[in-house]
XYZ file of N, CA, C and O in Angstrom:
560
model
N 76.309 44.202 89.153
C 75.819 45.523 88.741
C 76.869 46.608 89.092
O 77.106 47.502 88.317
N 77.500 46.453 90.270
C 78.489 47.408 90.712
C 79.711 47.409 89.761
O 80.217 48.480 89.414
N 80.122 46.249 89.306
C 81.282 46.189 88.394
C 80.945 46.772 87.051
O 81.808 47.319 86.356
N 79.696 46.665 86.622
C 79.272 47.264 85.339
C 79.412 48.767 85.407
O 79.904 49.390 84.476
N 78.949 49.385 86.542
C 79.080 50.837 86.679
C 80.526 51.251 86.762
O 80.912 52.307 86.242
N 81.349 50.459 87.423
C 82.760 50.783 87.486
C 83.422 50.715 86.101
O 84.231 51.559 85.782
N 83.008 49.768 85.276
C 83.523 49.658 83.920
C 83.109 50.885 83.114
O 83.935 51.435 82.346
N 81.837 51.315 83.245
C 81.376 52.488 82.502
C 82.136 53.740 82.980
O 82.573 54.535 82.140
N 82.310 53.887 84.275
C 83.027 55.056 84.823
C 84.472 55.057 84.342
O 85.009 56.072 83.942
N 85.131 53.878 84.351
C 86.480 53.762 83.893
C 86.595 54.153 82.412
O 87.506 54.879 82.018
N 85.642 53.699 81.595
C 85.642 54.027 80.161
C 85.487 55.538 79.949
O 86.142 56.135 79.065
N 84.621 56.169 80.755
C 84.428 57.612 80.632
C 85.689 58.390 81.023
O 86.058 59.363 80.384
N 86.365 57.928 82.069
C 87.594 58.582 82.494
C 88.661 58.450 81.389
O 89.363 59.385 81.080
N 88.766 57.253 80.794
C 89.744 57.065 79.732
C 89.415 57.933 78.527
O 90.287 58.557 77.914
N 88.136 58.039 78.167
C 87.733 58.871 77.031
C 88.053 60.337 77.300
O 88.526 61.044 76.412
N 87.776 60.799 78.506
C 88.084 62.187 78.868
C 89.586 62.452 78.812
O 90.040 63.464 78.359
N 90.372 61.509 79.256
C 91.825 61.648 79.218
C 92.332 61.668 77.775
O 93.238 62.401 77.452
N 91.713 60.883 76.909
C 92.090 60.851 75.506
C 91.799 62.181 74.858
O 92.615 62.694 74.082
N 90.647 62.759 75.160
C 90.271 64.048 74.570
C 91.233 65.145 75.009
O 91.694 65.935 74.192
N 91.558 65.199 76.315
C 92.466 66.235 76.760
C 93.888 66.001 76.224
O 94.620 66.950 76.004
N 94.245 64.738 76.000
C 95.580 64.463 75.445
C 95.677 64.974 74.012
O 96.745 65.356 73.570
N 94.545 64.958 73.276
C 94.553 65.438 71.908
C 94.827 66.942 71.825
O 95.435 67.436 70.904
N 94.312 67.703 72.818
C 94.456 69.155 72.748
C 95.634 69.663 73.589
O 96.028 70.813 73.448
N 96.183 68.850 74.468
C 97.289 69.289 75.318
C 98.501 69.581 74.436
O 98.905 68.806 73.595
N 99.046 70.768 74.624
C 100.215 71.151 73.836
C 99.873 71.621 72.440
O 100.753 71.928 71.648
N 98.617 71.620 72.095
C 98.115 72.122 70.806
C 97.046 73.156 71.022
O 95.871 72.894 70.803
N 97.424 74.323 71.494
C 96.420 75.318 71.845
C 95.647 75.873 70.623
O 94.581 76.438 70.821
N 96.160 75.698 69.439
C 95.486 76.246 68.256
C 94.736 75.199 67.482
O 94.716 75.160 66.265
N 94.148 74.268 68.215
C 93.308 73.235 67.619
C 92.073 73.079 68.495
O 92.151 72.901 69.689
N 90.890 73.258 67.863
C 89.624 73.092 68.584
C 88.609 74.101 68.169
O 88.808 74.901 67.255
N 87.481 74.047 68.866
C 86.386 74.999 68.616
C 86.333 75.950 69.797
O 86.183 75.521 70.928
N 86.435 77.233 69.527
C 86.500 78.239 70.558
C 85.274 79.177 70.371
O 84.748 79.322 69.286
N 84.879 79.814 71.493
C 83.680 80.648 71.463
C 83.915 81.896 72.286
O 84.466 81.864 73.381
N 83.455 83.035 71.750
C 83.418 84.281 72.483
C 81.950 84.529 72.826
O 81.166 84.846 71.950
N 81.639 84.336 74.100
C 80.234 84.397 74.556
C 79.640 85.795 74.402
O 78.479 85.987 74.000
N 80.422 86.818 74.718
C 79.915 88.190 74.695
C 79.434 88.591 73.284
O 78.416 89.267 73.130
N 80.171 88.201 72.254
C 79.840 88.556 70.863
C 79.208 87.416 70.069
O 78.861 87.620 68.912
N 79.140 86.241 70.683
C 78.506 85.048 70.043
C 79.214 84.699 68.719
O 78.578 84.547 67.690
N 80.560 84.581 68.798
C 81.359 84.274 67.622
C 82.124 82.979 67.880
O 82.712 82.775 68.957
N 82.097 82.081 66.889
C 82.799 80.801 66.965
C 84.098 80.911 66.133
O 84.098 81.481 65.038
N 85.142 80.313 66.639
C 86.431 80.233 65.947
C 86.822 78.762 65.964
O 87.080 78.195 67.014
N 86.813 78.155 64.786
C 87.163 76.729 64.672
C 88.526 76.631 64.002
O 88.737 77.141 62.892
N 89.489 75.995 64.680
C 90.865 75.975 64.220
C 91.496 74.578 64.279
O 91.168 73.798 65.150
N 92.359 74.321 63.343
C 93.343 73.263 63.404
C 94.561 73.778 62.619
O 94.670 73.525 61.426
N 95.406 74.513 63.319
C 96.544 75.115 62.651
C 97.672 74.107 62.391
O 98.669 74.453 61.789
N 97.463 72.851 62.814
C 98.494 71.833 62.662
C 98.278 70.978 61.425
O 99.237 70.471 60.839
N 97.015 70.800 61.004
C 96.685 70.027 59.801
C 95.403 70.618 59.203
O 94.510 71.055 59.916
N 95.274 70.568 57.883
C 94.073 71.033 57.199
C 93.010 69.910 57.269
O 93.006 69.022 56.417
N 92.136 69.975 58.278
C 91.168 68.909 58.505
C 89.738 69.414 58.564
O 88.807 68.644 58.745
N 89.527 70.750 58.421
C 88.206 71.299 58.674
C 87.495 71.676 57.356
O 88.109 72.055 56.376
N 86.173 71.588 57.390
C 85.304 72.046 56.297
C 84.399 73.150 56.833
O 83.741 72.951 57.835
N 84.370 74.266 56.146
C 83.495 75.365 56.580
C 82.029 74.983 56.269
O 81.761 74.400 55.259
N 81.107 75.376 57.156
C 79.690 75.038 56.949
C 79.173 75.644 55.644
O 79.306 76.840 55.411
N 78.595 74.763 54.819
C 78.038 75.197 53.540
C 79.057 75.472 52.452
O 78.712 75.805 51.328
N 80.333 75.269 52.755
C 81.409 75.559 51.803
C 82.342 74.362 51.653
O 83.535 74.534 51.383
N 81.831 73.160 51.801
C 82.689 71.970 51.731
C 83.346 71.789 50.383
O 84.385 71.117 50.277
N 82.776 72.384 49.323
C 83.368 72.277 47.993
C 84.738 72.948 47.922
O 85.511 72.679 46.983
N 85.064 73.778 48.893
C 86.392 74.409 48.957
C 87.479 73.451 49.416
O 88.657 73.749 49.319
N 87.049 72.322 50.003
C 88.017 71.350 50.509
C 88.380 71.623 51.956
O 87.808 72.482 52.638
N 89.339 70.871 52.425
C 89.784 70.988 53.842
C 90.643 72.220 54.022
O 91.389 72.610 53.132
N 90.490 72.814 55.183
C 91.218 74.041 55.506
C 91.659 73.986 56.973
O 91.296 73.071 57.709
N 92.379 75.006 57.411
C 92.890 75.071 58.778
C 91.999 75.821 59.748
O 92.225 75.760 60.939
N 90.966 76.510 59.238
C 90.098 77.213 60.172
C 89.102 78.116 59.540
O 89.219 78.443 58.341
N 88.146 78.550 60.328
C 87.131 79.524 59.878
C 86.489 80.149 61.109
O 86.578 79.639 62.225
N 85.833 81.288 60.902
C 85.143 81.978 61.948
C 83.698 82.247 61.466
O 83.481 82.642 60.304
N 82.753 82.037 62.353
C 81.352 82.271 62.000
C 80.542 82.570 63.274
O 81.094 82.574 64.362
N 79.297 82.797 63.116
C 78.429 83.110 64.246
C 77.762 84.456 64.027
O 77.223 84.717 62.949
N 77.848 85.304 65.015
C 77.229 86.649 64.961
C 78.110 87.611 64.194
O 78.471 88.674 64.664
N 78.514 87.213 62.972
C 79.250 88.078 62.065
C 78.636 87.933 60.669
O 77.873 86.986 60.414
N 78.965 88.833 59.814
C 78.414 88.820 58.461
C 79.181 87.800 57.612
O 80.335 88.037 57.265
N 78.555 86.664 57.325
C 79.179 85.620 56.526
C 80.114 84.711 57.311
O 80.115 84.730 58.551
N 80.859 83.938 56.579
C 81.850 83.048 57.166
C 83.230 83.553 56.744
O 83.435 83.852 55.561
N 84.130 83.663 57.687
C 85.507 84.126 57.391
C 86.415 82.912 57.398
O 86.479 82.164 58.367
N 87.108 82.725 56.276
C 87.953 81.520 56.067
C 89.415 81.882 56.322
O 89.909 82.904 55.887
N 90.089 80.945 56.985
C 91.536 81.109 57.247
C 92.287 80.792 55.963
O 92.196 79.697 55.449
N 93.014 81.781 55.450
C 93.747 81.600 54.196
C 95.244 81.408 54.375
O 95.918 80.875 53.523
N 95.760 81.882 55.540
C 97.195 81.779 55.797
C 97.422 81.881 57.296
O 96.682 82.576 57.994
N 98.434 81.220 57.806
C 98.745 81.325 59.225
C 100.230 81.015 59.492
O 100.867 80.376 58.692
N 100.681 81.508 60.632
C 102.039 81.281 61.072
C 102.055 81.196 62.604
O 101.536 82.078 63.259
N 102.638 80.125 63.130
C 102.733 79.934 64.589
C 104.142 80.272 65.036
O 105.091 79.769 64.452
N 104.253 81.103 66.045
C 105.549 81.436 66.678
C 105.364 81.289 68.177
O 104.875 82.201 68.848
N 105.718 80.136 68.725
C 105.540 79.901 70.153
C 104.094 79.828 70.536
O 103.328 79.040 70.026
N 103.696 80.705 71.452
C 102.300 80.758 71.927
C 101.461 81.786 71.183
O 100.362 82.120 71.607
N 101.996 82.315 70.079
C 101.273 83.292 69.296
C 101.137 82.815 67.857
O 102.070 82.247 67.303
N 99.958 83.021 67.287
C 99.718 82.699 65.896
C 99.183 83.927 65.181
O 98.347 84.638 65.708
N 99.712 84.156 63.998
C 99.217 85.231 63.145
C 98.360 84.596 62.046
O 98.842 83.709 61.341
N 97.132 85.014 61.963
C 96.165 84.410 61.006
C 95.697 85.451 60.009
O 95.555 86.626 60.335
N 95.469 84.992 58.796
C 94.891 85.867 57.730
C 93.570 85.257 57.330
O 93.505 84.118 56.859
N 92.481 85.989 57.563
C 91.126 85.548 57.199
C 90.645 86.325 55.987
O 90.997 87.472 55.764
N 89.808 85.680 55.191
C 89.140 86.323 54.082
C 87.660 85.972 54.185
O 87.298 84.850 54.569
N 86.784 86.925 53.840
C 85.366 86.593 53.939
C 84.960 85.647 52.836
O 85.705 85.440 51.867
N 83.793 85.059 52.934
C 83.349 84.032 51.991
C 83.134 84.559 50.601
O 83.038 83.787 49.638
N 83.107 85.846 50.427
C 82.999 86.447 49.079
C 84.356 86.819 48.510
O 84.443 87.158 47.318
N 85.369 86.859 49.341
C 86.702 87.214 48.876
C 86.921 88.699 48.752
O 87.925 89.129 48.223
N 85.989 89.513 49.271
C 86.106 90.949 49.080
C 86.821 91.648 50.236
O 87.281 92.769 50.055
N 86.922 91.026 51.382
C 87.606 91.637 52.544
C 88.545 90.616 53.156
O 88.345 89.416 53.083
N 89.571 91.149 53.802
C 90.564 90.301 54.504
C 90.909 90.951 55.819
O 90.763 92.173 55.983
N 91.355 90.118 56.771
C 91.679 90.625 58.101
C 92.838 89.794 58.669
O 92.823 88.591 58.596
N 93.829 90.465 59.220
C 94.915 89.808 59.908
C 94.624 89.861 61.406
O 94.241 90.904 61.944
N 94.792 88.690 62.057
C 94.474 88.557 63.477
C 95.656 87.915 64.175
O 96.299 87.024 63.638
N 95.941 88.367 65.406
C 96.962 87.750 66.219
C 96.285 87.048 67.374
O 95.551 87.671 68.130
N 96.510 85.723 67.480
C 95.994 84.956 68.587
C 97.117 84.603 69.524
O 98.173 84.182 69.072
N 96.872 84.748 70.811
C 97.860 84.379 71.825
C 97.192 83.360 72.751
O 96.090 83.579 73.248
N 97.873 82.236 72.950
C 97.360 81.189 73.812
C 97.718 81.489 75.260
O 98.893 81.514 75.614
N 96.710 81.789 76.054
C 96.934 81.979 77.499
C 97.017 80.629 78.195
O 97.665 80.501 79.226
N 96.326 79.639 77.650
C 96.348 78.267 78.127
C 95.892 77.393 76.966
O 95.666 77.886 75.858
N 95.718 76.086 77.205
C 95.216 75.205 76.119
C 93.774 75.462 75.798
O 93.248 74.968 74.800
N 93.074 76.225 76.654
C 91.643 76.426 76.424
C 91.230 77.903 76.318
O 90.063 78.188 76.141
N 92.177 78.847 76.380
C 91.837 80.259 76.296
C 92.781 80.938 75.285
O 94.010 80.860 75.424
N 92.167 81.660 74.321
C 92.921 82.415 73.335
C 92.504 83.867 73.380
O 91.325 84.175 73.534
N 93.461 84.766 73.253
C 93.121 86.183 73.087
C 93.269 86.528 71.611
O 94.192 86.103 70.937
N 92.312 87.282 71.143
C 92.191 87.695 69.734
C 92.465 89.181 69.678
O 91.912 89.940 70.443
N 93.336 89.563 68.741
C 93.593 90.990 68.518
C 93.714 91.233 67.033
O 94.579 90.654 66.336
N 92.855 92.120 66.514
C 92.921 92.460 65.108
C 94.109 93.351 64.862
O 94.426 94.230 65.678
N 94.802 93.113 63.757
C 95.997 93.870 63.400
C 95.581 94.944 62.362
O 94.851 94.619 61.426
N 96.035 96.163 62.557
C 95.710 97.266 61.616
C 94.235 97.496 61.432
O 93.734 97.507 60.312
N 93.491 97.635 62.511
C 92.058 97.887 62.415
C 91.282 96.603 62.214
O 91.847 95.519 62.190
N 89.981 96.725 62.045
C 89.105 95.551 61.960
C 88.201 95.669 60.768
O 87.527 96.663 60.594
N 88.158 94.615 59.932
C 87.257 94.582 58.765
C 86.056 93.708 58.996
O 85.089 93.770 58.240
N 86.097 92.848 60.025
C 85.009 91.895 60.263
C 83.835 92.632 60.885
O 84.010 93.384 61.848
N 82.673 92.416 60.301
C 81.493 93.142 60.750
C 80.343 92.186 61.077
O 80.354 91.032 60.724
N 79.345 92.755 61.775
C 78.112 92.025 62.063
C 76.936 92.965 61.783
O 77.125 94.177 61.711
N 75.765 92.413 61.682
C 74.570 93.213 61.410
C 73.933 93.563 62.751
O 73.671 92.714 63.577
N 73.735 94.863 62.969
C 73.023 95.379 64.120
C 72.048 96.432 63.646
O 72.449 97.430 63.019
N 70.770 96.243 63.932
C 69.724 97.211 63.562
C 69.843 97.584 62.086
O 69.842 98.748 61.715
N 69.974 96.554 61.252
C 70.026 96.691 59.802
C 71.229 97.473 59.283
O 71.223 97.981 58.164
N 72.282 97.559 60.097
C 73.526 98.219 59.674
C 74.689 97.293 59.987
O 74.656 96.524 60.931
N 75.746 97.391 59.168
C 76.957 96.654 59.440
C 77.858 97.462 60.367
O 78.172 98.615 60.112
N 78.242 96.826 61.496
C 79.138 97.468 62.478
C 80.313 96.522 62.733
O 80.204 95.323 62.644
N 81.455 97.105 62.998
C 82.661 96.323 63.247
C 82.557 95.566 64.571
O 82.032 96.095 65.537
N 83.109 94.348 64.594
C 83.176 93.617 65.849
C 84.351 94.180 66.675
O 85.205 94.909 66.106
N 84.424 93.913 67.967
C 85.545 94.425 68.775
C 86.899 93.926 68.224
O 86.998 92.815 67.717
N 87.902 94.751 68.333
C 89.213 94.372 67.813
C 90.002 93.489 68.789
O 91.014 92.926 68.441
N 89.501 93.364 70.048
C 90.109 92.497 71.037
C 89.022 91.663 71.710
O 88.026 92.243 72.175
N 89.227 90.349 71.789
C 88.244 89.448 72.407
C 89.003 88.283 73.027
O 90.148 88.018 72.712
N 88.288 87.566 73.884
C 88.824 86.347 74.507
C 87.928 85.194 74.054
O 86.720 85.254 74.183
N 88.584 84.158 73.554
C 87.854 82.940 73.107
C 88.192 81.807 74.063
O 89.355 81.634 74.426
N 87.160 81.058 74.430
C 87.349 79.881 75.301
C 86.937 78.626 74.557
O 86.006 78.630 73.756
N 87.660 77.542 74.854
C 87.375 76.269 74.193
C 85.957 75.825 74.524
O 85.536 75.888 75.648
N 85.252 75.447 73.528
C 83.853 75.038 73.678
C 83.769 73.521 73.808
O 84.397 72.789 73.126
């Protein structure tokens, strides 16, 4: 019985190591969350492997943002320069766009800064209000 538990523990340790090895050195890949504003940022800036919820007919993409915002914002263009990535999002209707600069503080923490103002909004008390132009996202 003792060896069975050791085998299970060993398998869990290996699985955890494999997961962290996948994200190590790739700070712009994963699911990130801003708890204060309840916004999810799902990214894979290295390969187009993601499907936006309810929009799979668009095919694979590099990222999207959803949660406590109006609609789903799709990543349409991106550029990585060291620990900083510049992203261009468009809303699911194609009527608004937003440029965002992400900076990797570590493999699990990203800072978000809207460039030239903020177009992304959320509904509050039946009105559309802009989300903060600076936020911190943590790997979920």
